[in-house]
Amino acid sequence: SFLEAKLPKIPRKKRAADSKGAGCDKKRHKADADTLSTGENQGSVMESVPIPNADVADPKAKAEELKAEGNAKLQQKDYASAELLYSQAIVLCPDVEVYYTNRALVRTNLKNFDAAEEDCKSALRINPSSGRAYGRLGSLFFQSNRFSESRDAYQKALEFDKDNATYRQGLDAAESKIEGPKVTSGVNDTAAAIQRALMSAVAAKTTQETVSVNNATADMAVGLGRSMRAKQLFDEIKGDYEAVIAAAAPAAADLEPVHERSALKCLQLARANGGIYNKAAQFVASLQGGAGEQGIPKAYTRTLAVLTDQAPHRPFSSMEPVLVEEFGKPGSELFRSVDEKPIAAASLAQVHRATLHDGRAAAVKMLYPNLRRDLASDFSVFRMMSSQIKPAGFDLKWVVDDFEATLAMELDLTREAGNASRTAQLLAHRRDVCVPQVVPERSSKSVLTMTFEEGLIRVDDAAALAAAHLDPSDCGELIADVFAELTLVHGHVHGDPHSGNIYLRVGECGRSKCKPEVVLLDHGLYHTIPDSVRQDLCRLLLACTSPAARPTVRRLSRRFAGPLADFFPLLLSRVRVVYPP
């Protein structure tokens, strides 16, 4: 076969291939130890492998002990230590197939593909019928983008282990890479393709729980588990709608109960998975008014709105390790006091009220433990699916890449601290805007501490605004004016302006009513636009207010929206321009 042709034609003695430790010859062990000490023909760590004592009384037992330790390190994802232990076992017993296939696995995880391939060849010289060795070859070839060789290796592995689901899934994944992305049409076809992609990727990946907020290593098993929950929910909701529609030709009211129970299920999924799923739910909740209500039933926007600032929170005992990891001290030492019950919980972080040692009230925002790992795991699955599926022919890889880059910005709270300080500086001349002050000595990449602001009212809480004698029109104009100034005057564009990030409170009061003050709490996502773009956007905005300026509208709309230029002015159609006297 193709793979056998690649294996070196080395004469083989008949050796025992017992994976439990056969082939532990003391003379060979001494010779291999001498070879090992020179680093000859070895992999990434072999030049530094401590040589086991050549006079070990029972090399077989010692090698098995080293293998067990290596397996434990592998489960902990300490691949370097596992490689070292398997290498020591090979020195003691160089004719045991499983030591080579285990070391091939860790070397594959270390991206040392050439050394992993040599280990698989060594295992096959010991046991030419090793399905495990061919399976390891299939995996390392796939991860190194050698998809044809991966397919051949998995086919060979299945010859010796025909019922192995992992090899079958690996073969399907390799073949899908060779064939290219599947172009789907319609909901059912796309859903079936997603199901096949997920099932093909359910490989023997280990999951390892961690409490490190800085661990951003993707775990495919974690991502697949979360994606499978989402896919199962999609199938359940889709079936619910189909059953109701099949029973009769329903009026809009007939679907309302389905909307309500489906929205609740989506809320439960977002709470269970957190992270990017909460982000998606927040996006759906923001689609209110205008075209949003035409495409998204109100039951979804109403039910999911709770996730803008009341996402499921974690107990403080699970959040405090973030403080310890970032500052080396618990909350009781970093602050005079910390309220263990959070005042807000969102998709990426939750906020606790605290008192600084100087007496100031503060809001302490902490990223969730495991968040970076979970997001990296989710995106590893999304990238896999976007490379295999093209719904209606659309390439979604750029969407995944763009979304991942955007979230990466939000995961760096030092960037958010910088954005907040810049926003405060740009709007310092305004008495109707408040940006909380950053407390730099209690802030890091995963923790952001800012001064606590009192008397906040949600922008969508009409009853609370009325009770505070705030006119909704004044509130809307203030928010529009502030965001217009940031964009059109400063080129500093807030990228996440939902109701969990923007609050109002009572500002200056006169005889008849009070003026609102806007409080900007979240500054994780901003975009800086060049002056040329900012100025053209100003020209387009002004041109949209004048019927005589239609050529300018068309020209600038084409610049911003390309083939959708005819629709772009609709974004600005409800903007009121007030010219100064």
Coordinates of C-alpha atoms in Angstrom, one line a residue:
S1 CA 0.0 0.0 0.0
F2 CA 0.9 3.7 -0.2
L3 CA 1.9 3.8 3.5
E4 CA 3.8 0.6 3.5
A5 CA 5.9 1.9 0.6
K6 CA 6.9 4.9 2.8
L7 CA 8.1 2.6 5.6
P8 CA 11.8 1.9 5.5
K9 CA 12.7 -1.6 4.5
I10 CA 14.6 -2.6 7.6
P11 CA 15.1 -6.4 8.3
R12 CA 13.1 -7.3 11.3
K13 CA 13.9 -9.9 13.9
K14 CA 10.8 -11.7 15.2
R15 CA 10.0 -9.7 18.3
A16 CA 7.3 -10.1 20.8
A17 CA 4.7 -7.4 20.4
D18 CA 3.1 -7.8 23.7
S19 CA 2.1 -4.3 24.8
K20 CA 2.3 -5.3 28.4
G21 CA 6.1 -5.3 28.3
A22 CA 7.7 -8.0 26.3
G23 CA 11.0 -7.4 24.6
C24 CA 12.9 -6.1 27.7
D25 CA 16.3 -7.5 27.0
K26 CA 19.0 -6.2 29.5
K27 CA 21.7 -6.2 26.9
R28 CA 19.6 -4.4 24.4
H29 CA 18.5 -2.0 27.1
K30 CA 22.1 -1.1 27.9
A31 CA 22.9 -0.6 24.2
D32 CA 19.8 1.6 23.7
A33 CA 20.7 3.6 26.7
D34 CA 24.1 4.3 25.3
T35 CA 22.5 5.3 22.0
L36 CA 20.0 7.5 23.8
S37 CA 22.7 9.3 25.7
T38 CA 24.1 10.6 22.4
G39 CA 20.7 11.9 21.3
E40 CA 21.1 9.8 18.1
N41 CA 17.9 9.3 16.0
Q42 CA 15.7 10.8 18.7
G43 CA 12.9 13.3 19.0
S44 CA 12.3 16.6 20.6
V45 CA 13.3 15.8 24.2
M46 CA 15.5 12.8 23.8
E47 CA 18.8 14.8 24.2
S48 CA 17.7 15.6 27.7
V49 CA 16.1 12.3 28.7
P50 CA 17.5 11.1 32.1
I51 CA 18.8 7.6 31.4
P52 CA 17.3 4.8 33.5
N53 CA 19.7 2.7 35.5
A54 CA 21.0 0.0 33.1
D55 CA 21.0 -2.4 36.0
V56 CA 17.2 -2.1 36.8
A57 CA 16.3 -5.5 38.2
D58 CA 12.9 -5.7 36.4
P59 CA 13.0 -3.4 33.4
K60 CA 9.5 -4.6 32.3
A61 CA 7.9 -3.5 35.6
K62 CA 9.8 -0.3 35.6
A63 CA 8.8 0.5 32.0
E64 CA 5.1 -0.2 32.8
E65 CA 5.5 2.2 35.8
L66 CA 6.9 4.9 33.5
K67 CA 4.1 4.3 31.0
A68 CA 1.4 4.7 33.8
E69 CA 3.1 8.0 34.9
G70 CA 3.1 9.1 31.2
N71 CA -0.6 8.3 30.8
A72 CA -1.3 10.4 33.9
K73 CA 0.7 13.3 32.5
L74 CA -1.1 12.9 29.1
Q75 CA -4.5 13.2 30.9
Q76 CA -3.2 16.4 32.5
K77 CA -2.1 17.6 29.1
D78 CA 1.4 17.9 30.4
Y79 CA 2.7 16.6 27.0
A80 CA 6.4 17.4 27.5
S81 CA 6.5 15.3 30.7
A82 CA 4.5 12.5 29.1
E83 CA 7.0 12.4 26.2
L84 CA 9.9 12.2 28.6
L85 CA 8.3 9.3 30.5
Y86 CA 7.4 7.3 27.4
S87 CA 10.9 7.8 26.1
Q88 CA 12.4 6.4 29.3
A89 CA 10.1 3.4 29.0
I90 CA 11.3 2.9 25.4
V91 CA 14.9 2.8 26.7
L92 CA 14.0 0.1 29.1
C93 CA 11.9 -1.9 26.7
P94 CA 12.5 -0.9 23.1
D95 CA 10.3 -3.6 21.6
V96 CA 6.9 -2.6 23.0
E97 CA 4.5 -1.2 20.5
V98 CA 2.3 0.8 22.8
Y99 CA 5.2 2.9 24.2
Y100 CA 5.8 4.2 20.6
T101 CA 2.1 4.8 19.8
N102 CA 1.6 6.7 23.1
R103 CA 4.7 8.8 22.5
A104 CA 3.4 9.5 18.9
L105 CA 0.2 10.8 20.4
V106 CA 1.9 13.3 22.7
R107 CA 4.3 14.4 20.0
T108 CA 1.3 15.0 17.7
N109 CA -0.2 17.2 20.4
L110 CA 3.2 19.0 20.6
K111 CA 3.0 19.5 16.8
N112 CA 6.2 17.5 16.4
F113 CA 4.8 15.6 13.5
D114 CA 8.0 14.2 12.0
A115 CA 9.0 12.6 15.3
A116 CA 5.5 11.3 15.8
E117 CA 5.6 9.7 12.3
E118 CA 8.9 8.0 13.2
D119 CA 7.3 6.6 16.3
C120 CA 4.4 5.1 14.3
K121 CA 6.9 3.5 11.9
S122 CA 8.8 2.0 14.8
A123 CA 5.5 0.6 16.2
L124 CA 4.7 -0.9 12.8
R125 CA 8.1 -2.5 12.6
I126 CA 7.3 -4.2 15.9
N127 CA 3.7 -5.1 14.9
P128 CA 2.8 -4.6 11.2
S129 CA -0.8 -5.2 12.1
S130 CA -1.1 -2.4 14.5
G131 CA -4.4 -0.6 13.9
R132 CA -3.4 1.8 16.7
A133 CA -0.2 2.9 14.9
Y134 CA -2.1 3.4 11.6
G135 CA -4.7 5.4 13.5
R136 CA -2.0 7.6 15.1
L137 CA -0.6 8.2 11.6
G138 CA -4.1 9.1 10.4
S139 CA -4.4 11.7 13.1
L140 CA -1.0 13.3 12.7
F141 CA -1.4 13.4 8.9
F142 CA -4.8 15.1 9.3
Q143 CA -3.4 17.7 11.8
S144 CA -0.5 18.5 9.5
N145 CA -2.9 18.9 6.5
R146 CA -1.8 15.8 4.7
F147 CA -5.3 14.7 4.1
S148 CA -4.7 12.0 1.4
E149 CA -2.2 10.3 3.6
S150 CA -4.6 10.6 6.5
R151 CA -7.3 8.9 4.5
D152 CA -5.0 6.0 3.5
A153 CA -3.8 5.6 7.1
Y154 CA -7.3 5.5 8.5
Q155 CA -8.3 3.0 5.8
K156 CA -5.4 0.8 6.9
A157 CA -6.3 1.1 10.6
L158 CA -9.9 0.0 9.8
E159 CA -8.5 -3.1 8.1
F160 CA -7.2 -4.3 11.4
D161 CA -9.9 -2.8 13.6
K162 CA -13.0 -2.5 11.5
D163 CA -15.4 -1.6 14.3
N164 CA -13.4 1.4 15.6
A165 CA -15.7 4.4 15.5
T166 CA -12.8 6.9 16.0
Y167 CA -11.0 5.6 12.9
R168 CA -14.2 5.7 10.9
Q169 CA -14.8 9.3 12.0
G170 CA -11.2 10.2 11.1
L171 CA -11.6 8.7 7.7
D172 CA -14.9 10.6 7.1
A173 CA -13.2 13.9 8.2
A174 CA -10.2 13.3 5.9
E175 CA -12.4 12.5 2.9
S176 CA -14.4 15.6 3.5
K177 CA -11.2 17.7 3.4
I178 CA -10.2 16.1 0.2
E179 CA -13.6 16.6 -1.4
G180 CA -13.8 20.3 -0.2
P181 CA -16.7 22.1 1.5
K182 CA -20.2 20.7 1.0
V183 CA -22.5 23.2 -0.6
T184 CA -25.9 22.8 1.1
S185 CA -29.4 24.1 0.2
G186 CA -32.2 24.6 2.6
V187 CA -32.5 24.2 6.3
N188 CA -32.7 20.4 6.3
D189 CA -29.7 19.9 4.1
T190 CA -27.6 22.3 6.1
A191 CA -28.7 20.7 9.4
A192 CA -27.8 17.2 8.1
A193 CA -24.3 18.4 7.0
I194 CA -23.7 20.0 10.4
Q195 CA -24.7 16.7 12.1
R196 CA -22.3 14.8 9.9
A197 CA -19.5 17.2 10.5
L198 CA -20.0 17.1 14.3
M199 CA -20.2 13.3 14.4
S200 CA -17.0 13.0 12.2
A201 CA -15.1 15.2 14.7
V202 CA -16.1 13.3 17.8
A203 CA -12.7 11.8 18.2
A204 CA -10.9 10.4 21.2
K205 CA -10.1 13.8 22.7
T206 CA -9.7 14.1 26.4
T207 CA -11.2 16.9 28.4
Q208 CA -9.4 18.3 31.4
E209 CA -11.1 20.7 33.7
T210 CA -9.1 23.8 34.7
V211 CA -9.7 26.9 36.8
S212 CA -7.1 29.0 35.0
V213 CA -8.6 32.1 33.5
N214 CA -5.5 32.4 31.2
N215 CA -5.7 28.9 29.7
A216 CA -6.7 29.5 26.1
T217 CA -5.9 26.0 24.8
A218 CA -8.7 24.6 22.6
D219 CA -10.2 21.3 23.7
M220 CA -12.1 19.8 20.8
A221 CA -14.2 17.6 23.2
V222 CA -15.4 20.6 25.1
G223 CA -16.3 22.4 21.9
L224 CA -18.1 19.4 20.4
G225 CA -20.1 18.8 23.6
R226 CA -21.3 22.4 23.6
S227 CA -22.1 22.3 19.8
M228 CA -23.9 19.0 20.1
R229 CA -26.2 20.4 22.8
A230 CA -27.0 23.3 20.4
K231 CA -27.6 21.0 17.5
Q232 CA -29.9 18.8 19.5
L233 CA -31.9 21.8 20.7
F234 CA -32.2 23.0 17.0
D235 CA -33.6 19.6 16.0
E236 CA -36.1 19.7 18.9
I237 CA -37.3 23.2 18.2
K238 CA -37.5 22.6 14.4
G239 CA -39.6 19.5 15.1
D240 CA -41.9 21.5 17.3
Y241 CA -42.6 24.1 14.6
E242 CA -43.0 21.4 11.9
A243 CA -45.6 19.5 14.0
V244 CA -47.7 22.6 14.6
I245 CA -47.5 23.7 11.0
A246 CA -48.4 20.2 9.7
A247 CA -51.5 20.1 11.9
A248 CA -53.0 23.1 10.2
A249 CA -52.3 26.3 8.3
P250 CA -51.6 28.3 11.4
A251 CA -52.2 32.0 11.9
A252 CA -49.5 34.0 13.6
A253 CA -51.2 33.6 16.9
D254 CA -51.1 29.8 16.7
L255 CA -47.3 29.9 16.7
E256 CA -47.0 32.1 19.8
P257 CA -46.9 29.2 22.3
V258 CA -44.2 27.6 20.2
H259 CA -42.3 30.9 20.1
E260 CA -42.6 31.1 23.9
R261 CA -41.4 27.6 24.8
S262 CA -38.7 27.7 22.1
A263 CA -37.3 31.0 23.4
L264 CA -37.2 29.6 26.9
K265 CA -35.2 26.6 25.6
C266 CA -32.8 28.9 23.9
L267 CA -32.4 30.8 27.1
Q268 CA -31.6 27.6 29.0
L269 CA -29.0 26.6 26.4
A270 CA -27.3 30.0 26.6
R271 CA -27.2 29.7 30.3
A272 CA -25.8 26.2 30.2
N273 CA -23.1 26.9 27.6
G274 CA -22.3 30.5 28.4
G275 CA -19.7 32.4 26.6
I276 CA -20.3 32.7 22.9
Y277 CA -23.8 31.3 23.3
N278 CA -24.7 34.2 25.6
K279 CA -23.2 36.6 23.1
A280 CA -25.5 35.1 20.4
A281 CA -28.5 35.4 22.6
Q282 CA -27.7 39.0 23.4
F283 CA -27.5 39.8 19.7
V284 CA -31.0 38.3 19.1
A285 CA -32.3 40.3 22.1
S286 CA -31.0 43.5 20.5
L287 CA -33.0 43.0 17.3
Q288 CA -36.0 45.1 18.5
G289 CA -37.9 47.6 16.4
G290 CA -37.7 48.2 12.6
A291 CA -36.8 45.0 10.6
G292 CA -35.9 43.1 13.8
E293 CA -39.5 42.5 14.8
Q294 CA -40.3 41.3 11.3
G295 CA -37.7 38.6 11.4
I296 CA -37.5 37.7 15.2
P297 CA -40.7 37.0 17.2
K298 CA -41.0 39.2 20.2
A299 CA -41.0 36.1 22.5
Y300 CA -37.3 35.6 21.7
T301 CA -36.2 39.2 22.1
R302 CA -38.2 39.5 25.4
T303 CA -37.0 36.2 26.9
L304 CA -33.3 36.6 25.9
A305 CA -33.1 40.2 27.0
V306 CA -32.4 39.0 30.5
L307 CA -28.9 37.9 29.4
T308 CA -27.7 41.5 28.7
D309 CA -26.9 41.9 32.4
Q310 CA -28.5 39.0 34.3
A311 CA -26.7 36.0 32.8
P312 CA -26.2 33.0 35.1
H313 CA -23.7 34.0 37.7
R314 CA -21.0 32.0 39.4
P315 CA -20.5 31.8 43.2
F316 CA -17.7 34.0 44.5
S317 CA -15.8 31.0 45.6
S318 CA -15.3 30.0 41.9
M319 CA -14.5 33.5 40.9
E320 CA -11.9 34.4 43.6
P321 CA -9.2 32.1 42.0
V322 CA -9.2 34.7 39.2
L323 CA -8.1 37.4 41.6
V324 CA -5.5 35.1 43.1
E325 CA -4.1 34.1 39.7
E326 CA -3.9 37.7 38.5
F327 CA -2.7 39.5 41.7
G328 CA -1.4 36.7 44.0
K329 CA -3.8 37.7 46.7
P330 CA -7.5 36.9 47.7
G331 CA -10.2 39.5 47.6
S332 CA -10.0 40.0 51.3
E333 CA -6.5 41.4 50.9
L334 CA -7.0 43.3 47.7
F335 CA -10.0 45.2 48.9
R336 CA -11.4 46.5 52.2
S337 CA -14.5 44.4 51.4
V338 CA -16.1 42.5 48.5
D339 CA -19.8 41.7 48.2
E340 CA -19.9 38.0 47.3
K341 CA -23.2 38.4 45.4
P342 CA -22.6 39.8 42.0
I343 CA -24.4 43.0 40.9
A344 CA -24.3 42.0 37.2
A345 CA -23.5 39.0 35.2
A346 CA -23.0 39.0 31.4
S347 CA -21.7 36.7 28.7
L348 CA -18.0 37.0 29.4
A349 CA -17.7 38.3 33.0
Q350 CA -19.5 39.1 36.2
V351 CA -19.2 42.2 38.4
H352 CA -18.9 42.4 42.2
R353 CA -19.2 45.5 44.3
A354 CA -16.2 46.2 46.5
T355 CA -14.7 48.9 48.7
L356 CA -11.2 50.0 48.0
H357 CA -8.8 50.5 50.9
D358 CA -9.1 54.3 50.4
G359 CA -12.9 54.0 51.0
R360 CA -14.1 54.4 47.4
A361 CA -16.8 52.2 46.1
A362 CA -15.7 50.1 43.2
A363 CA -17.1 47.6 40.6
V364 CA -14.8 44.6 40.0
K365 CA -15.3 42.9 36.7
M366 CA -13.8 39.4 36.4
L367 CA -13.7 37.1 33.4
Y368 CA -15.1 33.7 34.0
P369 CA -12.7 30.8 34.7
N370 CA -12.4 28.5 31.7
L371 CA -13.8 31.2 29.5
R372 CA -10.8 31.5 27.2
R373 CA -10.6 27.7 26.9
D374 CA -14.3 27.4 26.2
L375 CA -14.2 30.1 23.5
A376 CA -11.1 28.6 21.9
S377 CA -12.8 25.2 21.9
D378 CA -16.0 26.6 20.3
F379 CA -14.1 28.3 17.6
S380 CA -12.1 25.2 16.8
V381 CA -15.5 23.5 16.1
F382 CA -16.8 26.5 14.1
R383 CA -13.7 26.6 12.0
M384 CA -14.0 22.9 11.3
M385 CA -17.6 23.2 10.2
S386 CA -17.1 26.3 8.1
S387 CA -14.3 24.5 6.2
Q388 CA -16.6 21.6 5.4
I389 CA -20.0 23.2 4.9
K390 CA -21.2 26.1 2.7
P391 CA -24.8 26.9 3.4
A392 CA -26.4 27.9 0.1
G393 CA -22.9 28.3 -1.3
F394 CA -21.8 31.0 1.2
D395 CA -18.3 30.7 2.6
L396 CA -18.6 31.4 6.3
K397 CA -15.0 31.1 7.3
W398 CA -14.5 34.9 7.2
V399 CA -17.5 35.3 9.6
V400 CA -15.9 32.9 12.0
D401 CA -12.5 34.6 11.8
D402 CA -14.0 38.1 12.2
F403 CA -16.1 37.0 15.2
E404 CA -13.1 35.4 16.8
A405 CA -11.0 38.5 16.4
T406 CA -13.7 40.6 17.8
L407 CA -14.1 38.5 20.9
A408 CA -10.3 38.4 21.4
M409 CA -10.5 42.1 21.9
E410 CA -13.2 41.8 24.5
L411 CA -11.1 39.2 26.4
D412 CA -8.3 41.7 27.1
L413 CA -9.5 43.9 29.9
T414 CA -6.4 46.0 29.7
R415 CA -7.7 47.1 26.3
E416 CA -11.1 47.9 27.8
A417 CA -9.4 50.0 30.5
G418 CA -7.6 51.9 27.8
N419 CA -10.8 52.4 25.8
A420 CA -12.6 53.6 28.9
S421 CA -9.9 56.2 29.7
R422 CA -9.9 57.4 26.1
T423 CA -13.7 57.7 26.0
A424 CA -13.7 59.6 29.3
Q425 CA -11.1 62.0 27.9
L426 CA -13.0 62.6 24.6
L427 CA -16.2 63.3 26.4
A428 CA -14.7 65.2 29.4
H429 CA -16.3 68.5 28.2
R430 CA -19.8 67.1 28.6
R431 CA -21.6 67.3 31.9
D432 CA -24.3 64.8 30.7
V433 CA -22.0 61.9 30.3
C434 CA -20.3 59.7 32.9
V435 CA -17.5 57.2 32.3
P436 CA -16.4 55.4 35.5
Q437 CA -12.7 55.8 36.4
V438 CA -10.4 52.9 36.0
V439 CA -8.5 51.7 39.2
P440 CA -5.2 50.6 37.5
E441 CA -3.6 48.9 40.5
R442 CA -6.5 46.5 40.7
S443 CA -6.9 45.9 37.0
S444 CA -5.2 43.3 34.7
K445 CA -5.9 41.3 31.5
S446 CA -8.6 39.4 33.3
V447 CA -9.8 41.8 36.0
L448 CA -11.1 45.4 35.6
T449 CA -11.8 47.6 38.6
M450 CA -13.6 50.9 38.1
T451 CA -15.4 53.3 40.4
F452 CA -18.9 52.3 41.3
E453 CA -21.7 54.6 40.0
E454 CA -25.0 54.9 41.9
G455 CA -28.6 55.5 40.7
L456 CA -28.5 53.7 37.4
I457 CA -31.6 53.1 35.3
R458 CA -31.9 50.7 32.4
V459 CA -32.5 52.5 29.1
D460 CA -35.4 50.2 28.3
D461 CA -37.1 50.5 31.7
A462 CA -39.9 53.0 30.8
A463 CA -41.5 52.8 34.3
A464 CA -38.3 53.6 36.1
L465 CA -37.6 56.5 33.7
A466 CA -41.1 57.9 34.4
A467 CA -40.7 57.6 38.1
A468 CA -37.4 59.5 37.9
H469 CA -39.2 62.3 35.8
L470 CA -37.0 61.6 32.8
D471 CA -38.5 62.2 29.4
P472 CA -37.9 59.2 27.0
S473 CA -37.4 61.6 24.1
D474 CA -34.7 63.5 26.0
C475 CA -33.1 60.2 26.9
G476 CA -33.1 58.9 23.3
E477 CA -31.7 62.2 22.0
L478 CA -28.9 62.2 24.5
I479 CA -27.8 58.7 23.8
A480 CA -27.9 59.3 20.0
D481 CA -26.0 62.6 20.4
V482 CA -23.3 61.0 22.5
F483 CA -22.7 58.1 20.2
A484 CA -22.9 60.3 17.1
E485 CA -20.2 62.5 18.7
L486 CA -18.0 59.6 19.4
T487 CA -18.3 58.3 15.8
L488 CA -18.6 61.5 13.7
V489 CA -16.4 63.8 15.7
H490 CA -13.7 61.5 17.2
G491 CA -13.8 58.4 15.0
H492 CA -14.1 56.3 18.2
V493 CA -16.9 53.8 17.5
H494 CA -18.5 51.8 20.4
G495 CA -19.0 48.3 19.0
D496 CA -21.4 46.8 21.6
P497 CA -24.1 49.4 22.5
H498 CA -26.8 47.2 24.1
S499 CA -29.0 48.0 27.1
G500 CA -26.7 46.1 29.5
N501 CA -23.8 48.5 28.7
I502 CA -25.6 51.9 28.6
Y503 CA -27.5 53.3 31.6
L504 CA -29.2 56.5 32.5
R505 CA -29.6 58.4 35.7
V506 CA -31.0 61.8 36.8
G507 CA -28.8 64.7 36.0
E508 CA -29.5 68.4 36.4
C509 CA -33.1 69.2 37.4
G510 CA -35.2 72.3 36.6
R511 CA -38.6 73.4 37.7
S512 CA -40.6 71.2 35.3
K513 CA -38.4 68.2 34.7
C514 CA -35.0 66.6 35.1
K515 CA -32.4 66.2 32.4
P516 CA -30.9 62.7 31.9
E517 CA -27.3 61.7 32.3
V518 CA -25.9 58.8 30.3
V519 CA -23.5 56.4 32.0
L520 CA -21.3 54.2 29.8
L521 CA -20.2 51.1 31.6
D522 CA -18.8 48.6 29.1
H523 CA -15.9 49.6 26.9
G524 CA -14.6 46.2 25.7
L525 CA -15.2 46.7 22.0
Y526 CA -14.4 49.9 20.1
H527 CA -13.3 50.5 16.5
T528 CA -11.2 53.4 15.4
I529 CA -12.0 54.7 11.9
P530 CA -9.7 56.8 9.8
D531 CA -10.4 60.5 9.4
S532 CA -11.2 60.1 5.7
V533 CA -13.9 57.5 6.5
R534 CA -15.2 59.6 9.4
Q535 CA -15.5 62.7 7.2
D536 CA -17.2 60.8 4.3
L537 CA -19.7 59.4 6.8
C538 CA -20.4 63.0 8.0
R539 CA -20.9 64.0 4.4
L540 CA -23.2 61.1 3.7
L541 CA -25.3 61.9 6.8
L542 CA -25.8 65.5 5.7
A543 CA -26.5 64.5 2.1
C544 CA -29.3 62.2 3.3
T545 CA -31.2 65.2 4.6
S546 CA -31.1 67.0 1.3
P547 CA -33.0 65.8 -1.9
A548 CA -30.6 67.8 -4.0
A549 CA -27.6 65.7 -2.8
R550 CA -28.7 62.4 -4.2
P551 CA -25.6 61.9 -6.4
T552 CA -23.5 62.3 -3.2
V553 CA -25.6 59.8 -1.4
R554 CA -25.2 57.2 -4.2
R555 CA -21.4 57.8 -4.4
L556 CA -20.7 57.5 -0.7
S557 CA -23.2 54.7 -0.2
R558 CA -21.3 52.7 -2.8
R559 CA -18.1 53.3 -0.9
F560 CA -19.6 52.0 2.4
A561 CA -21.9 49.3 1.2
G562 CA -20.9 48.2 -2.3
P563 CA -23.7 46.3 -4.0
L564 CA -26.1 47.0 -1.1
A565 CA -25.6 50.8 -1.6
D566 CA -29.3 51.4 -2.4
F567 CA -30.2 50.2 1.1
F568 CA -27.5 51.8 3.1
P569 CA -29.2 55.2 3.5
L570 CA -32.0 53.4 5.3
L571 CA -29.7 53.1 8.3
L572 CA -29.6 56.9 8.6
S573 CA -33.2 57.5 7.7
R574 CA -34.4 58.1 11.2
V575 CA -31.5 60.3 12.3
R576 CA -32.5 63.9 13.0
V577 CA -29.9 66.4 12.1
V578 CA -30.0 69.7 14.1
Y579 CA -28.0 72.5 12.4
P580 CA -26.4 75.0 14.8
P581 CA -27.6 78.6 14.5

